[in-house]
Coordinates of C-alpha atoms in Angstrom, one line a residue:
M1 CA 0.0 0.0 0.1
E2 CA 2.8 2.4 1.0
T3 CA 4.8 1.5 -2.1
A4 CA 1.9 2.3 -4.3
M5 CA 1.4 5.6 -2.7
K6 CA 4.9 6.5 -3.1
K7 CA 4.8 5.6 -6.8
R8 CA 1.7 7.6 -7.2
R9 CA 3.3 10.8 -5.4
K10 CA 6.5 10.4 -7.6
S11 CA 4.5 10.0 -10.9
T12 CA 2.4 13.2 -9.9
L13 CA 5.6 15.1 -9.0
F14 CA 7.1 14.5 -12.3
A15 CA 4.0 14.6 -14.4
I16 CA 3.8 17.2 -17.2
R17 CA 1.8 20.3 -15.6
G18 CA 1.0 17.8 -12.8
D19 CA -0.5 19.4 -9.5
I20 CA 1.4 19.1 -6.3
N21 CA 0.4 20.1 -2.8
R22 CA 1.4 23.4 -1.2
K23 CA 3.7 21.7 1.3
T24 CA 5.7 20.2 -1.5
Y25 CA 5.8 23.5 -3.4
V26 CA 7.0 25.4 -0.3
S27 CA 9.5 22.6 0.3
G28 CA 11.1 23.1 -3.1
I29 CA 11.4 26.7 -2.5
V30 CA 13.0 26.4 1.0
L31 CA 15.4 23.6 -0.5
I32 CA 16.9 25.7 -3.2
I33 CA 17.3 28.7 -1.0
C34 CA 19.1 26.6 1.5
L35 CA 21.4 25.1 -1.3
A36 CA 22.1 28.5 -2.6
V37 CA 23.2 29.6 1.0
V38 CA 25.2 26.5 1.7
F39 CA 27.1 27.0 -1.6
W40 CA 27.7 30.8 -0.9
S41 CA 29.0 29.7 2.7
L42 CA 31.4 27.2 1.3
L43 CA 32.9 29.7 -1.0
S44 CA 33.1 32.5 1.6
Y45 CA 33.8 30.7 4.9
G46 CA 36.1 28.2 3.1
N47 CA 38.2 31.2 1.7
L48 CA 37.6 29.8 -1.8
V49 CA 37.0 33.4 -2.8
N50 CA 38.4 36.4 -1.1
R51 CA 36.0 38.0 1.2
T52 CA 36.7 41.4 -0.3
F53 CA 35.0 40.1 -3.4
L54 CA 32.4 37.7 -1.8
P55 CA 31.4 38.5 1.9
T56 CA 30.2 35.8 4.2
P57 CA 26.3 35.6 4.9
D58 CA 26.6 37.0 8.4
Q59 CA 28.5 40.0 7.0
V60 CA 25.7 40.7 4.6
L61 CA 23.0 40.1 7.4
R62 CA 24.8 42.5 9.7
Q63 CA 25.1 45.2 7.1
F64 CA 21.4 44.6 6.1
A65 CA 20.5 45.3 9.9
I66 CA 22.6 48.4 9.9
Q67 CA 21.1 49.5 6.7
L68 CA 17.4 49.0 7.9
Q69 CA 18.1 51.3 10.9
S70 CA 19.6 54.1 8.5
S71 CA 17.2 56.9 7.3
T72 CA 19.5 57.3 4.3
F73 CA 18.6 53.6 3.3
W74 CA 15.0 54.2 3.4
H75 CA 15.3 57.4 1.5
H76 CA 17.1 55.4 -1.4
V77 CA 14.2 52.7 -1.3
G78 CA 11.5 55.5 -1.6
I79 CA 13.2 57.1 -4.4
S80 CA 13.7 54.0 -6.3
I81 CA 10.1 52.9 -5.5
F82 CA 8.9 56.2 -6.9
R83 CA 11.0 55.8 -10.2
V84 CA 10.1 52.3 -10.9
G85 CA 6.3 53.2 -10.1
A86 CA 6.4 56.3 -12.4
G87 CA 8.1 54.7 -15.4
F88 CA 5.8 51.5 -15.2
L89 CA 2.6 53.7 -14.8
L90 CA 3.7 55.9 -17.7
A91 CA 4.3 52.7 -19.8
C92 CA 0.8 51.2 -18.8
L93 CA -1.0 54.7 -19.5
L94 CA 0.4 54.7 -23.3
G95 CA 1.2 50.9 -24.0
I96 CA -2.3 49.3 -22.9
P97 CA -4.5 51.5 -25.1
L98 CA -2.0 51.4 -27.9
G99 CA -1.7 47.5 -27.5
I100 CA -5.5 47.1 -27.6
L101 CA -5.7 49.1 -30.7
A102 CA -3.0 47.3 -32.4
G103 CA -4.6 43.8 -31.4
T104 CA -8.2 44.9 -32.4
F105 CA -7.8 46.8 -35.8
R106 CA -5.4 45.5 -38.6
F107 CA -4.7 49.2 -39.8
A108 CA -3.5 50.0 -36.2
E109 CA -1.5 46.8 -36.2
A110 CA 0.3 47.9 -39.4
L111 CA 1.1 51.3 -38.1
L112 CA 2.2 50.3 -34.7
V113 CA 3.6 47.0 -34.5
P114 CA 6.5 47.2 -37.2
P115 CA 8.3 50.2 -35.6
T116 CA 7.8 48.7 -32.1
E117 CA 9.1 45.4 -33.0
F118 CA 12.2 47.3 -34.4
I119 CA 12.6 49.6 -31.4
R120 CA 12.2 47.0 -28.7
Y121 CA 15.5 45.3 -29.7
M122 CA 17.4 48.4 -28.9
P123 CA 18.7 48.4 -25.4
A124 CA 17.3 51.1 -23.0
T125 CA 21.0 52.0 -22.2
A126 CA 21.7 53.1 -25.8
F127 CA 19.0 55.9 -25.4
I128 CA 20.7 57.4 -22.1
P129 CA 22.7 60.1 -24.1
L130 CA 19.7 61.2 -26.0
I131 CA 17.6 61.1 -22.8
M132 CA 20.2 63.4 -21.1
V133 CA 20.1 65.7 -24.0
W134 CA 16.2 66.0 -24.2
A135 CA 15.2 65.6 -20.5
G136 CA 18.3 66.6 -18.6
I137 CA 19.7 64.7 -15.7
G138 CA 16.7 65.0 -13.2
E139 CA 14.1 62.6 -12.1
W140 CA 12.4 62.5 -15.4
A141 CA 15.5 61.3 -17.2
K142 CA 15.5 58.2 -14.8
V143 CA 11.7 57.6 -15.1
I144 CA 12.0 57.9 -19.0
V145 CA 14.8 55.1 -19.1
I146 CA 12.4 52.8 -17.1
F147 CA 9.6 53.8 -19.4
I148 CA 11.4 52.9 -22.5
G149 CA 12.6 49.6 -21.0
C150 CA 8.9 48.6 -20.4
F151 CA 6.7 50.5 -22.9
F152 CA 7.6 48.8 -26.2
Q153 CA 7.5 45.2 -24.7
L154 CA 4.2 46.1 -23.0
M155 CA 2.5 47.3 -26.1
L156 CA 3.3 44.2 -28.1
M157 CA 2.3 41.8 -25.3
V158 CA -1.0 43.6 -24.9
A159 CA -1.6 43.4 -28.6
D160 CA -1.0 39.6 -28.4
N161 CA -3.4 39.3 -25.4
T162 CA -6.0 41.3 -27.4
R163 CA -5.6 38.9 -30.5
S164 CA -5.8 35.9 -28.2
V165 CA -9.5 36.7 -27.3
S166 CA -11.8 34.1 -29.0
N167 CA -13.2 35.5 -32.2
D168 CA -16.5 33.5 -31.5
L169 CA -17.1 35.8 -28.4
L170 CA -17.1 38.8 -30.7
Q171 CA -19.3 37.1 -33.4
T172 CA -21.7 36.0 -30.6
S173 CA -21.9 39.7 -29.3
Y174 CA -22.7 40.9 -32.9
T175 CA -25.3 38.1 -33.1
L176 CA -27.0 39.5 -29.9
G177 CA -27.3 43.1 -31.4
A178 CA -24.0 44.7 -30.1
N179 CA -22.3 47.3 -32.3
R180 CA -18.4 47.5 -32.7
W181 CA -17.7 49.6 -29.7
Q182 CA -20.1 47.6 -27.6
A183 CA -18.2 44.6 -28.4
I184 CA -14.8 46.1 -27.6
E185 CA -16.1 47.5 -24.2
K186 CA -18.4 44.7 -22.9
V187 CA -16.7 41.6 -24.6
L188 CA -13.1 42.2 -25.8
I189 CA -11.7 44.1 -22.9
P190 CA -13.2 42.1 -20.2
A191 CA -11.9 38.9 -21.9
L192 CA -8.5 40.1 -22.1
L193 CA -8.1 41.2 -18.4
P194 CA -6.8 38.0 -17.0
D195 CA -3.9 37.7 -19.5
L196 CA -3.4 41.5 -19.2
M197 CA -2.8 41.1 -15.4
N198 CA -0.2 38.4 -16.1
T199 CA 1.4 40.8 -18.5
L200 CA 1.6 43.7 -16.2
R201 CA 3.2 41.3 -13.5
L202 CA 5.9 40.4 -16.0
I203 CA 6.4 44.0 -17.1
I204 CA 6.8 45.3 -13.4
G205 CA 9.6 42.8 -13.0
W206 CA 11.3 44.3 -16.1
A207 CA 10.8 47.8 -14.6
W208 CA 12.9 46.7 -11.4
T209 CA 15.6 45.3 -13.6
Y210 CA 16.0 48.7 -15.3
L211 CA 16.3 50.4 -12.0
V212 CA 20.0 50.3 -11.8
V213 CA 20.6 51.4 -15.5
A214 CA 18.2 54.2 -14.8
E215 CA 20.1 55.4 -11.8
L216 CA 23.3 55.6 -13.9
V217 CA 22.0 58.9 -15.2
A218 CA 23.9 61.3 -12.8
A219 CA 21.9 59.9 -9.8
S220 CA 22.6 60.9 -6.3
S221 CA 20.1 58.8 -4.6
G222 CA 18.2 55.4 -5.1
L223 CA 19.3 51.8 -4.5
G224 CA 21.1 51.6 -7.7
F225 CA 23.1 54.7 -6.9
S226 CA 23.9 53.1 -3.5
I227 CA 25.1 49.9 -5.3
M228 CA 27.3 51.9 -7.5
K229 CA 28.8 53.9 -4.7
A230 CA 29.5 50.9 -2.7
Q231 CA 31.2 49.3 -5.8
R232 CA 33.8 52.2 -5.9
F233 CA 35.0 51.4 -2.4
L234 CA 34.7 47.5 -2.8
N235 CA 32.0 47.4 0.0
T236 CA 30.7 44.2 -1.4
D237 CA 28.4 43.6 1.7
Q238 CA 26.6 46.8 0.8
I239 CA 26.3 45.8 -2.8
F240 CA 24.7 42.5 -1.7
V241 CA 22.3 44.5 0.6
G242 CA 21.3 46.7 -2.3
I243 CA 20.8 43.6 -4.7
I244 CA 18.8 41.9 -2.1
A245 CA 16.6 44.9 -1.4
I246 CA 15.7 45.3 -5.0
G247 CA 15.1 41.5 -5.2
L248 CA 12.7 41.9 -2.1
L249 CA 10.8 44.9 -3.5
G250 CA 10.5 43.3 -6.9
L251 CA 9.1 40.1 -5.1
M252 CA 6.6 42.0 -3.2
T253 CA 5.3 43.8 -6.3
D254 CA 5.1 40.4 -8.0
R255 CA 3.2 38.8 -5.1
T256 CA 0.8 41.7 -5.1
F257 CA 0.0 41.2 -8.9
A258 CA -0.4 37.5 -8.2
Y259 CA -2.8 38.2 -5.3
C260 CA -4.8 40.5 -7.5
H261 CA -5.0 37.8 -10.2
R262 CA -6.3 35.2 -7.7
R263 CA -8.7 37.9 -6.3
F264 CA -10.1 39.2 -9.5
F265 CA -10.1 35.9 -11.6
P266 CA -10.6 33.2 -9.1
W267 CA -11.9 30.9 -11.7
L268 CA -8.6 30.7 -13.6
E269 CA -5.6 28.8 -12.5
G270 CA -2.1 30.6 -12.1
G271 CA -1.0 33.7 -10.4
R272 CA 0.7 31.6 -7.7

């Protein structure tokens, strides 16, 4: 009996898209974190890597505790949240309507998608000299870098989300007497919202990855600035703290979108 149950659990664990219980899921997360910490400890405590370049876990924890008590650290956190939020929000305000337009009408797709496909392969860092010329070196320059990193990808993904809505839904709405704009407002947009939420969840992650790039633009504050400042003096424990702080903030926003997906679309799988 026990053997059969073990075989059944094993087959479920390695089944393609097979479900696993929450305990197994959490255990996997804890295991990979523990393995990473063990490997890090072996390298640092074992002096396999100079501690100037790879601090020990306890050094990083102590530095993290010091930074949490510093008002300067929280100022950096607040500024970085503002820059990421502003760049992401600006990308959403422009990218979502244009993406829906490009995914709905073929003439809009012909106008918007080809140039966007071309520009999205240009790294955001390549635009920094132009941004500094056009927008100066103030806050807007940093927001625009994050905007550029998000906008073109977002617009194309929203267009794909819109095109993925079943045409049968639209045809049914026409049959029931809806006109073109009613079909868009009452059928198309509500149908694409679950996929749109997942797209926004992905894009906010990209926004956080562009933060350090954005804060290369003559910054004097922000987590990216604190990382670059620590790098000049080889304060690698502070670099680790900055990286971990960005990762934790990104994880918090990711979990917020995941919660919203579960809350607003409970009938759908995903958003873990």
